[in-house]
Amino acid sequence: MTSHSNGNSDSFVKMPTIKFTKLFINGKFVDSISGKTFETIDPRTEEAITRVAEGDKEDIDLAVKAAREAFDNGPWPRLSGFDRGRIMMKFADLIDEHAEELAALDTIDAGKLFGEGKAGIPHSANMLRYYAGAADKIHGEVLKMSREFHAYTLREPIGVVGHIIPWNVPTTMFLGKVSPALAAGCTMVVKPAEQTPLSALYYAHLSKLAGIPDGVLNVVTGFGPTAGAAISSHMDIDAVSFTGSTEVGREVMQAAAKSNLKTLSLELGGKSPLIIFDDADLDKAAELALLGILHNKGEICVASSRVLVQEGIYDEFVKKLLEKKKSWTVGDPFDPKVRQGPQIDKKQFDKILSYIEHGKREGATLLTGGKPSGHNKGYYIEPTFFTDVKEDMLIAKDEIFGPVMSLMKFKTIDEAIKKANNTTYGLAAGVMTKDLNVANTVSRSIRAGIIWINCYFAFDRDVPFGGYKMSGFGRDFGLDALYKYLQVKSVVTPIYNSPWL
Amino acid sequence: MGSHANDSLESSVKIPTIKFTKLFINGEFVDSISGKTFKTIDPRTGEVIARIAEGEKEDVDLAVNAARHAFDDGPWPRLPGSERAKRMMNFADLIDQNVEELAALDTLDAGKLFSMGKAVDIPSSADTLRYYAGAADKIHGDVLKMSREFHAYTLHEPIGVVGHIIPWNFPTTMFFLKVSPALAAGCTMIVKPAEQTPLSALYYAHLAKLAGIPDGVLNVVTGFGPTAGAAICSHMDIDAVSFTGSTEVGRIVMKAAAESNLKVVSLELGGKSPLIIFDDADVDMAAQLALIGILYNKGEICVASSRVYVQEGIYDKLVKKLVEMAKAWVVGDPFDPKVQQGPQVDKEQFEKILTYIEHGKREGATLLTGGKPLALGGKGYYVEPTIFAEVKEDMLIAKDEIFGPVLALAKFKTIDEAIKRANSTRYGLAAGIVTKDLNVANTVSRSLRAGTIWINCYLAFSNDCPFGGYKMSGFGRDSGLEALHKYLQVKSVVTPLYNSPWL
């Protein structure tokens, strides 16, 4: 049984007053045109925190107008990359100054661990600093012509960008998308997930204080089928970046095709395998496997939801895993002793429990967990480990997005590779081994966008991140992310009397 | 009135026997599963050249099976880049050895000039193969600069099975623009040539095998868009599709990709590219560029300079020269070396162009020359070089891509006006600027929203120069090393670092 903390935790932390609840368009906080608002829920209590303005198509139109004006005629794309960088640095500093308040917002909105948020928010602010440092280094190329011409490429900002971001890591997503787009000189409309609007609106406020000109960064809170769809089908948005589920990713791409053929990047789901070989460091392996599925209550696209363990260490591994799980506390995310907060909302909560029931019915063996965690309110679920999972089971195929691990045994390296690749997804994978050749073979053989060898969740600002196969296309982080917000212009002119080509 | 050449030419050029008329799947020429065939027409006469196997969904499935097997288990992606390069170089040599026959096929199929095919289209396509062959062993990932003790790098891996849907206007150039980088990257592929122009593609398939490209790596399925093309776009086992064609079909391709397996898409679509001629331009050079810009390949080129903006100071002189040159332009049988413009590719295009010409007349533009079909022996899809003046941006002939020898001329005063009018289009493929002034050239090239800007030149393509659209002209780039990105995907590999002197 996992331990859980006393639910009486409001004493831990000063609950923030919610300062920003309106749409942020063209530098101002405004009501939605319809006047509608929607509730955002605290998953610890299942109660409404506050009401937030609900943007719809007309509000998106206003935001796009502002962004278009800011792009076509405003200062932002015309500033030097260096000057954009300075403003982005100021933005990062302001985020650092307000880290605690922002972390509290993400905790009450998404059930994220407060302690992690306090450290994580400045970490995400560094994303702004990374791209600020790249803004004045966006290079084109001088080309090698085969006739007497001088030709070069310019990498120009693509224009007005729509960012549709998910609820699982609201701050990381916001800053991860917005930073490269700002650095590139684009203007944008952000639609945060309806479950997590609060920190996004706060960031909008801070961006203005930092000196981001009006219209450059707009935030329209609202729902997918209305505000999100309006972005995907907008005739005057040049590019859309989407992170979320595979099914909604399809809709975004179709809408882009039907409207103005805007460019698109999708970061979708995953069913990432963690492969543990006989020679792995057992303690580390168990640690990573635990974290891999339970970090952020399993609400992370790269969760190692399938753990493949070589038969030689299987039994010892399972023992170690269960041992480590004992000290894994589920409870109020403000409590510094807690490791796992509530799932984001009722819908996810119900979905996860339904998959757990599937697992039981499909004949997998339940090692531990398998039910809601003992709290009288809140969407808490016990860490759940299934073993004897077969690849054709639903719990091995579908992305559950919760604290549910599927364990499988394997004999040979080829079998592991085959099993690992047997999925329509291809987001991440982990390999635990000390053997150089095993590490090289397996990392080359797995069809996924990021391979972690003897580590997991080892993200870094300079490391591109994104999917293979149906986990999507396009990369976040690293310099690669800039490409989504730039387009290539070739300029060609004849040269005369040149000593060489 | 364009002038035209005597059409009793066939005696001087040996019309080739059509050797390859079947689908090329897994290294073999096979009938379509249904047994169906379709006609391919000679636009000089409107007559049938040959019947070609008509591939449909089931044939695409076979081809994808072969390509998937060749990718997942075959040698091609596992060869070193230099080995792939060797075969690609062989392929290029074989093309050079068969230039005349290949050029004749494109002339028959698409009405393209035989002399241009022999001198330019076919040899430069062989060079495209050589360019990418030379890149195949230089596809670099990056070693990253971590902020914690980790070693991390990226691999640029072949994306897998690729579908290429190519248009009819440059059957050879398009074939190799798409196939070459995909081969270099280590991908396997299915090519669906346009139904109007299947002949040279099937010949290239034959040469590919001779060159040593393994079975299943390069498959060619001839057929129609709504059947074979759609099957490619919605295939659950194709990893990427590259499409060049019309904007409306581009939408269908992207939608199908979204509805199926979210395959990566690149689109090269239409254009309504502006050529801006400033007062200080050399009149003869500018007129020449404007003429070639719209009449090259009978206007059937996505980057045609179909809108020409001329500054008022030079307007009268330039237009006089332009009309003179258009009237002297020789339209006729594309096998005749004296001819500069062959027939449009088929009846549908022919009628579409004539409709637009009628629109232009009705919309109130001034017809300076041309404006009607050319009667050449009573057959064929020949249209006179046509120039309209005083065209306004809201006219259909200024907005829509006509894809024929029809030019829309307008006068302008200031540089800002030129930029504004040039940019007022949904398209953004190319643009041309004619001026001697350095600052005008810089300002205008930065201000035009298009993927390629030609300054004091036009249609100046090169293997190393990326090419593609802004706005609704599409996304993704052909040519240059940029094109490889469409056929590669980035994998990051991260592992902890211990006891390292630095990060």
PDB file of C-alpha atoms in Angstrom, chain A residues 220-441:
ATOM      1  CA  VAL A 220      -6.572  33.069 -25.437  1.00  0.00           C
ATOM      2  CA  THR A 221      -7.900  30.674 -22.835  1.00  0.00           C
ATOM      3  CA  GLY A 222     -10.740  28.406 -23.867  1.00  0.00           C
ATOM      4  CA  PHE A 223     -11.585  24.992 -25.222  1.00  0.00           C
ATOM      5  CA  GLY A 224     -10.164  22.879 -27.999  1.00  0.00           C
ATOM      6  CA  PRO A 225     -13.230  22.515 -30.231  1.00  0.00           C
ATOM      7  CA  THR A 226     -13.778  26.272 -30.201  1.00  0.00           C
ATOM      8  CA  ALA A 227     -10.629  28.307 -29.621  1.00  0.00           C
ATOM      9  CA  GLY A 228      -8.219  25.531 -30.588  1.00  0.00           C
ATOM     10  CA  ALA A 229     -10.089  24.708 -33.767  1.00  0.00           C
ATOM     11  CA  ALA A 230     -10.236  28.390 -34.661  1.00  0.00           C
ATOM     12  CA  ILE A 231      -6.452  28.481 -34.533  1.00  0.00           C
ATOM     13  CA  SER A 232      -5.970  25.333 -36.635  1.00  0.00           C
ATOM     14  CA  SER A 233      -8.310  26.587 -39.334  1.00  0.00           C
ATOM     15  CA  HIS A 234      -7.366  30.235 -39.285  1.00  0.00           C
ATOM     16  CA  MET A 235      -6.572  31.624 -42.719  1.00  0.00           C
ATOM     17  CA  ASP A 236      -4.090  34.129 -41.326  1.00  0.00           C
ATOM     18  CA  ILE A 237      -1.991  31.940 -39.046  1.00  0.00           C
ATOM     19  CA  ASP A 238       1.196  30.797 -40.772  1.00  0.00           C
ATOM     20  CA  ALA A 239       2.167  27.886 -38.553  1.00  0.00           C
ATOM     21  CA  VAL A 240       0.691  25.892 -35.708  1.00  0.00           C
ATOM     22  CA  SER A 241       2.530  23.860 -33.115  1.00  0.00           C
ATOM     23  CA  PHE A 242       0.512  21.313 -31.194  1.00  0.00           C
ATOM     24  CA  THR A 243       1.340  19.047 -28.288  1.00  0.00           C
ATOM     25  CA  GLY A 244      -1.390  16.709 -27.120  1.00  0.00           C
ATOM     26  CA  SER A 245      -3.144  13.504 -27.994  1.00  0.00           C
ATOM     27  CA  THR A 246      -2.781  11.696 -31.288  1.00  0.00           C
ATOM     28  CA  GLU A 247      -6.498  11.955 -32.032  1.00  0.00           C
ATOM     29  CA  VAL A 248      -6.575  15.711 -31.640  1.00  0.00           C
ATOM     30  CA  GLY A 249      -3.319  15.932 -33.587  1.00  0.00           C
ATOM     31  CA  ARG A 250      -5.171  14.458 -36.549  1.00  0.00           C
ATOM     32  CA  GLU A 251      -7.834  17.138 -36.310  1.00  0.00           C
ATOM     33  CA  VAL A 252      -5.279  19.902 -36.140  1.00  0.00           C
ATOM     34  CA  MET A 253      -3.540  18.609 -39.271  1.00  0.00           C
ATOM     35  CA  GLN A 254      -6.786  18.213 -41.171  1.00  0.00           C
ATOM     36  CA  ALA A 255      -7.894  21.690 -40.250  1.00  0.00           C
ATOM     37  CA  ALA A 256      -4.541  23.069 -41.376  1.00  0.00           C
ATOM     38  CA  ALA A 257      -4.958  21.272 -44.705  1.00  0.00           C
ATOM     39  CA  LYS A 258      -8.496  22.465 -45.242  1.00  0.00           C
ATOM     40  CA  SER A 259      -7.723  26.063 -44.418  1.00  0.00           C
ATOM     41  CA  ASN A 260      -4.521  27.698 -45.606  1.00  0.00           C
ATOM     42  CA  LEU A 261      -2.031  24.807 -45.601  1.00  0.00           C
ATOM     43  CA  LYS A 262      -0.226  26.310 -42.631  1.00  0.00           C
ATOM     44  CA  THR A 263       2.887  24.479 -41.536  1.00  0.00           C
ATOM     45  CA  LEU A 264       2.449  22.151 -38.661  1.00  0.00           C
ATOM     46  CA  SER A 265       4.371  20.408 -35.935  1.00  0.00           C
ATOM     47  CA  LEU A 266       2.877  17.742 -33.739  1.00  0.00           C
ATOM     48  CA  GLU A 267       4.124  16.236 -30.536  1.00  0.00           C
ATOM     49  CA  LEU A 268       1.737  13.461 -29.673  1.00  0.00           C
ATOM     50  CA  GLY A 269       1.443  10.422 -27.456  1.00  0.00           C
ATOM     51  CA  GLY A 270       3.867   7.672 -26.594  1.00  0.00           C
ATOM     52  CA  LYS A 271       4.125   4.174 -25.175  1.00  0.00           C
ATOM     53  CA  SER A 272       7.814   4.351 -24.511  1.00  0.00           C
ATOM     54  CA  PRO A 273       9.753   1.220 -23.558  1.00  0.00           C
ATOM     55  CA  LEU A 274      12.422   1.013 -20.871  1.00  0.00           C
ATOM     56  CA  ILE A 275      14.654  -1.986 -21.600  1.00  0.00           C
ATOM     57  CA  ILE A 276      16.634  -3.397 -18.704  1.00  0.00           C
ATOM     58  CA  PHE A 277      19.400  -5.868 -19.485  1.00  0.00           C
ATOM     59  CA  ASP A 278      20.882  -8.453 -17.123  1.00  0.00           C
ATOM     60  CA  ASP A 279      24.022  -6.385 -16.520  1.00  0.00           C
ATOM     61  CA  ALA A 280      22.124  -3.251 -15.555  1.00  0.00           C
ATOM     62  CA  ASP A 281      22.727  -1.548 -12.246  1.00  0.00           C
ATOM     63  CA  LEU A 282      19.732  -3.033 -10.455  1.00  0.00           C
ATOM     64  CA  ASP A 283      19.184  -0.250  -8.001  1.00  0.00           C
ATOM     65  CA  LYS A 284      19.373   2.437 -10.657  1.00  0.00           C
ATOM     66  CA  ALA A 285      17.123   0.420 -12.967  1.00  0.00           C
ATOM     67  CA  ALA A 286      14.407   0.092 -10.365  1.00  0.00           C
ATOM     68  CA  GLU A 287      14.724   3.781  -9.529  1.00  0.00           C
ATOM     69  CA  LEU A 288      14.406   4.832 -13.156  1.00  0.00           C
ATOM     70  CA  ALA A 289      11.530   2.457 -13.841  1.00  0.00           C
ATOM     71  CA  LEU A 290       9.650   3.855 -10.866  1.00  0.00           C
ATOM     72  CA  LEU A 291      10.287   7.444 -11.788  1.00  0.00           C
ATOM     73  CA  GLY A 292       9.710   6.721 -15.458  1.00  0.00           C
ATOM     74  CA  ILE A 293       6.055   5.900 -14.881  1.00  0.00           C
ATOM     75  CA  LEU A 294       5.250   7.824 -11.728  1.00  0.00           C
ATOM     76  CA  HIS A 295       6.897  11.184 -12.396  1.00  0.00           C
ATOM     77  CA  ASN A 296       4.199  13.814 -12.689  1.00  0.00           C
ATOM     78  CA  LYS A 297       1.667  11.097 -11.842  1.00  0.00           C
ATOM     79  CA  GLY A 298       2.364   9.385 -15.168  1.00  0.00           C
ATOM     80  CA  GLU A 299       1.029  12.403 -17.043  1.00  0.00           C
ATOM     81  CA  ILE A 300       4.003  12.758 -19.340  1.00  0.00           C
ATOM     82  CA  CYS A 301       4.217  11.799 -22.989  1.00  0.00           C
ATOM     83  CA  VAL A 302       7.568  10.030 -22.572  1.00  0.00           C
ATOM     84  CA  ALA A 303       6.499   7.956 -19.574  1.00  0.00           C
ATOM     85  CA  SER A 304       8.216   4.552 -19.672  1.00  0.00           C
ATOM     86  CA  SER A 305       4.901   2.791 -19.529  1.00  0.00           C
ATOM     87  CA  ARG A 306       6.324  -0.477 -20.838  1.00  0.00           C
ATOM     88  CA  VAL A 307       9.209  -1.948 -18.880  1.00  0.00           C
ATOM     89  CA  LEU A 308      11.008  -4.836 -20.552  1.00  0.00           C
ATOM     90  CA  VAL A 309      13.271  -6.751 -18.154  1.00  0.00           C
ATOM     91  CA  GLN A 310      15.730  -9.449 -19.177  1.00  0.00           C
ATOM     92  CA  GLU A 311      14.912 -12.724 -17.489  1.00  0.00           C
ATOM     93  CA  GLY A 312      18.226 -12.997 -15.617  1.00  0.00           C
ATOM     94  CA  ILE A 313      17.433 -10.114 -13.269  1.00  0.00           C
ATOM     95  CA  TYR A 314      13.665 -10.130 -13.550  1.00  0.00           C
ATOM     96  CA  ASP A 315      12.788 -11.462 -10.108  1.00  0.00           C
ATOM     97  CA  GLU A 316      15.320  -9.326  -8.283  1.00  0.00           C
ATOM     98  CA  PHE A 317      14.199  -6.307 -10.252  1.00  0.00           C
ATOM     99  CA  VAL A 318      10.563  -6.739  -9.317  1.00  0.00           C
ATOM    100  CA  LYS A 319      11.546  -7.107  -5.679  1.00  0.00           C
ATOM    101  CA  LYS A 320      13.611  -3.912  -5.810  1.00  0.00           C
ATOM    102  CA  LEU A 321      10.829  -2.067  -7.601  1.00  0.00           C
ATOM    103  CA  LEU A 322       8.221  -2.938  -5.003  1.00  0.00           C
ATOM    104  CA  GLU A 323      10.614  -2.010  -2.232  1.00  0.00           C
ATOM    105  CA  LYS A 324      11.224   1.425  -3.690  1.00  0.00           C
ATOM    106  CA  LYS A 325       7.542   1.938  -4.218  1.00  0.00           C
ATOM    107  CA  LYS A 326       6.892   1.641  -0.490  1.00  0.00           C
ATOM    108  CA  SER A 327       8.291   5.095   0.165  1.00  0.00           C
ATOM    109  CA  TRP A 328       6.383   6.634  -2.738  1.00  0.00           C
ATOM    110  CA  THR A 329       3.855   8.952  -1.121  1.00  0.00           C
ATOM    111  CA  VAL A 330       0.635   9.936  -2.860  1.00  0.00           C
ATOM    112  CA  GLY A 331      -1.083  13.038  -1.523  1.00  0.00           C
ATOM    113  CA  ASP A 332      -1.396  16.788  -1.495  1.00  0.00           C
ATOM    114  CA  PRO A 333       1.166  18.187  -3.894  1.00  0.00           C
ATOM    115  CA  PHE A 334       1.908  21.088  -1.571  1.00  0.00           C
ATOM    116  CA  ASP A 335       3.223  18.677   1.025  1.00  0.00           C
ATOM    117  CA  PRO A 336       7.002  18.436   0.542  1.00  0.00           C
ATOM    118  CA  LYS A 337       6.914  14.782   1.633  1.00  0.00           C
ATOM    119  CA  VAL A 338       4.558  13.794  -1.203  1.00  0.00           C
ATOM    120  CA  ARG A 339       5.904  12.330  -4.477  1.00  0.00           C
ATOM    121  CA  GLN A 340       2.659  12.052  -6.437  1.00  0.00           C
ATOM    122  CA  GLY A 341      -0.276  14.448  -6.597  1.00  0.00           C
ATOM    123  CA  PRO A 342      -3.757  13.928  -8.035  1.00  0.00           C
ATOM    124  CA  GLN A 343      -4.486  13.193 -11.699  1.00  0.00           C
ATOM    125  CA  ILE A 344      -5.474  16.336 -13.596  1.00  0.00           C
ATOM    126  CA  ASP A 345      -9.262  15.911 -13.745  1.00  0.00           C
ATOM    127  CA  LYS A 346     -12.169  13.512 -13.496  1.00  0.00           C
ATOM    128  CA  LYS A 347     -11.992  12.521 -17.146  1.00  0.00           C
ATOM    129  CA  GLN A 348      -8.392  11.353 -16.884  1.00  0.00           C
ATOM    130  CA  PHE A 349      -9.071   9.770 -13.487  1.00  0.00           C
ATOM    131  CA  ASP A 350     -11.930   7.700 -14.897  1.00  0.00           C
ATOM    132  CA  LYS A 351      -9.977   6.800 -18.021  1.00  0.00           C
ATOM    133  CA  ILE A 352      -7.022   5.478 -16.016  1.00  0.00           C
ATOM    134  CA  LEU A 353      -9.229   3.405 -13.736  1.00  0.00           C
ATOM    135  CA  SER A 354     -10.958   1.974 -16.777  1.00  0.00           C
ATOM    136  CA  TYR A 355      -7.609   0.884 -18.235  1.00  0.00           C
ATOM    137  CA  ILE A 356      -6.732  -0.694 -14.918  1.00  0.00           C
ATOM    138  CA  GLU A 357      -9.922  -2.734 -15.110  1.00  0.00           C
ATOM    139  CA  HIS A 358      -9.010  -3.735 -18.679  1.00  0.00           C
ATOM    140  CA  GLY A 359      -5.644  -4.899 -17.455  1.00  0.00           C
ATOM    141  CA  LYS A 360      -7.216  -7.089 -14.829  1.00  0.00           C
ATOM    142  CA  ARG A 361      -9.739  -8.495 -17.281  1.00  0.00           C
ATOM    143  CA  GLU A 362      -7.151  -9.098 -19.988  1.00  0.00           C
ATOM    144  CA  GLY A 363      -5.338 -11.416 -17.627  1.00  0.00           C
ATOM    145  CA  ALA A 364      -2.324  -9.371 -16.631  1.00  0.00           C
ATOM    146  CA  THR A 365      -1.098  -9.948 -13.084  1.00  0.00           C
ATOM    147  CA  LEU A 366      -1.621  -7.023 -10.726  1.00  0.00           C
ATOM    148  CA  LEU A 367       1.505  -6.640  -8.593  1.00  0.00           C
ATOM    149  CA  THR A 368       0.398  -3.618  -6.634  1.00  0.00           C
ATOM    150  CA  GLY A 369      -2.067  -0.744  -6.631  1.00  0.00           C
ATOM    151  CA  GLY A 370      -4.974  -1.004  -9.033  1.00  0.00           C
ATOM    152  CA  LYS A 371      -7.391   1.404  -7.391  1.00  0.00           C
ATOM    153  CA  PRO A 372      -7.924   4.977  -6.323  1.00  0.00           C
ATOM    154  CA  SER A 373      -5.729   6.080  -3.459  1.00  0.00           C
ATOM    155  CA  GLY A 374      -7.394   6.422  -0.078  1.00  0.00           C
ATOM    156  CA  HIS A 375      -8.485  10.049  -0.069  1.00  0.00           C
ATOM    157  CA  ASN A 376     -12.095  11.102   0.256  1.00  0.00           C
ATOM    158  CA  LYS A 377     -11.725  13.775  -2.396  1.00  0.00           C
ATOM    159  CA  GLY A 378      -9.375  14.402  -5.252  1.00  0.00           C
ATOM    160  CA  TYR A 379      -8.307  12.358  -8.270  1.00  0.00           C
ATOM    161  CA  TYR A 380      -5.650  10.253  -6.573  1.00  0.00           C
ATOM    162  CA  ILE A 381      -4.669   6.846  -7.935  1.00  0.00           C
ATOM    163  CA  GLU A 382      -2.279   4.332  -6.424  1.00  0.00           C
ATOM    164  CA  PRO A 383       0.889   3.476  -8.350  1.00  0.00           C
ATOM    165  CA  THR A 384      -0.201   0.400 -10.302  1.00  0.00           C
ATOM    166  CA  PHE A 385       2.151  -2.248 -11.682  1.00  0.00           C
ATOM    167  CA  PHE A 386       0.997  -5.054 -13.961  1.00  0.00           C
ATOM    168  CA  THR A 387       3.188  -7.944 -14.929  1.00  0.00           C
ATOM    169  CA  ASP A 388       2.797 -10.861 -17.377  1.00  0.00           C
ATOM    170  CA  VAL A 389       1.601  -8.251 -19.850  1.00  0.00           C
ATOM    171  CA  LYS A 390       1.314  -9.403 -23.464  1.00  0.00           C
ATOM    172  CA  GLU A 391       1.911  -7.029 -26.356  1.00  0.00           C
ATOM    173  CA  ASP A 392      -1.607  -7.345 -27.705  1.00  0.00           C
ATOM    174  CA  MET A 393      -3.230  -6.257 -24.442  1.00  0.00           C
ATOM    175  CA  LEU A 394      -4.830  -2.808 -24.403  1.00  0.00           C
ATOM    176  CA  ILE A 395      -2.671  -1.788 -21.468  1.00  0.00           C
ATOM    177  CA  ALA A 396       0.415  -2.536 -23.578  1.00  0.00           C
ATOM    178  CA  LYS A 397      -0.855  -0.711 -26.656  1.00  0.00           C
ATOM    179  CA  ASP A 398      -2.750   2.378 -25.562  1.00  0.00           C
ATOM    180  CA  GLU A 399      -1.281   5.414 -23.867  1.00  0.00           C
ATOM    181  CA  ILE A 400      -2.877   5.449 -20.419  1.00  0.00           C
ATOM    182  CA  PHE A 401      -1.308   8.705 -19.164  1.00  0.00           C
ATOM    183  CA  GLY A 402      -1.386   7.668 -15.549  1.00  0.00           C
ATOM    184  CA  PRO A 403       0.623   5.788 -12.914  1.00  0.00           C
ATOM    185  CA  VAL A 404       0.195   2.376 -14.554  1.00  0.00           C
ATOM    186  CA  MET A 405       3.244   0.296 -15.518  1.00  0.00           C
ATOM    187  CA  SER A 406       3.215  -2.758 -17.799  1.00  0.00           C
ATOM    188  CA  LEU A 407       6.063  -5.131 -17.098  1.00  0.00           C
ATOM    189  CA  MET A 408       7.300  -7.731 -19.566  1.00  0.00           C
ATOM    190  CA  LYS A 409      10.105 -10.247 -19.547  1.00  0.00           C
ATOM    191  CA  PHE A 410      12.508 -10.903 -22.447  1.00  0.00           C
ATOM    192  CA  LYS A 411      15.327 -13.309 -23.270  1.00  0.00           C
ATOM    193  CA  THR A 412      17.458 -11.900 -26.085  1.00  0.00           C
ATOM    194  CA  ILE A 413      18.449  -8.474 -27.334  1.00  0.00           C
ATOM    195  CA  ASP A 414      16.628  -9.105 -30.639  1.00  0.00           C
ATOM    196  CA  GLU A 415      13.452  -9.961 -28.806  1.00  0.00           C
ATOM    197  CA  ALA A 416      13.730  -6.783 -26.749  1.00  0.00           C
ATOM    198  CA  ILE A 417      14.194  -4.644 -29.844  1.00  0.00           C
ATOM    199  CA  LYS A 418      11.278  -6.290 -31.606  1.00  0.00           C
ATOM    200  CA  LYS A 419       8.966  -5.853 -28.616  1.00  0.00           C
ATOM    201  CA  ALA A 420      10.117  -2.288 -28.048  1.00  0.00           C
ATOM    202  CA  ASN A 421       9.390  -1.313 -31.660  1.00  0.00           C
ATOM    203  CA  ASN A 422       6.040  -3.092 -31.718  1.00  0.00           C
ATOM    204  CA  THR A 423       3.968   0.086 -31.314  1.00  0.00           C
ATOM    205  CA  THR A 424       2.574   2.785 -33.572  1.00  0.00           C
ATOM    206  CA  TYR A 425       4.260   5.328 -31.299  1.00  0.00           C
ATOM    207  CA  GLY A 426       7.930   6.335 -31.290  1.00  0.00           C
ATOM    208  CA  LEU A 427       8.570   9.087 -28.779  1.00  0.00           C
ATOM    209  CA  ALA A 428      11.244   7.869 -26.384  1.00  0.00           C
ATOM    210  CA  ALA A 429      12.973   4.780 -25.077  1.00  0.00           C
ATOM    211  CA  GLY A 430      15.379   3.875 -22.291  1.00  0.00           C
ATOM    212  CA  VAL A 431      18.144   1.288 -22.286  1.00  0.00           C
ATOM    213  CA  MET A 432      19.864   0.066 -19.125  1.00  0.00           C
ATOM    214  CA  THR A 433      23.121  -1.802 -19.691  1.00  0.00           C
ATOM    215  CA  LYS A 434      26.826  -1.377 -19.020  1.00  0.00           C
ATOM    216  CA  ASP A 435      27.747  -3.027 -22.333  1.00  0.00           C
ATOM    217  CA  LEU A 436      28.875  -0.530 -24.962  1.00  0.00           C
ATOM    218  CA  ASN A 437      27.838  -2.713 -27.879  1.00  0.00           C
ATOM    219  CA  VAL A 438      24.411  -3.480 -26.505  1.00  0.00           C
ATOM    220  CA  ALA A 439      23.882   0.227 -25.920  1.00  0.00           C
ATOM    221  CA  ASN A 440      24.930   1.096 -29.464  1.00  0.00           C
ATOM    222  CA  THR A 441      22.935  -1.654 -31.136  1.00  0.00           C
TER     223      THR A 441
END
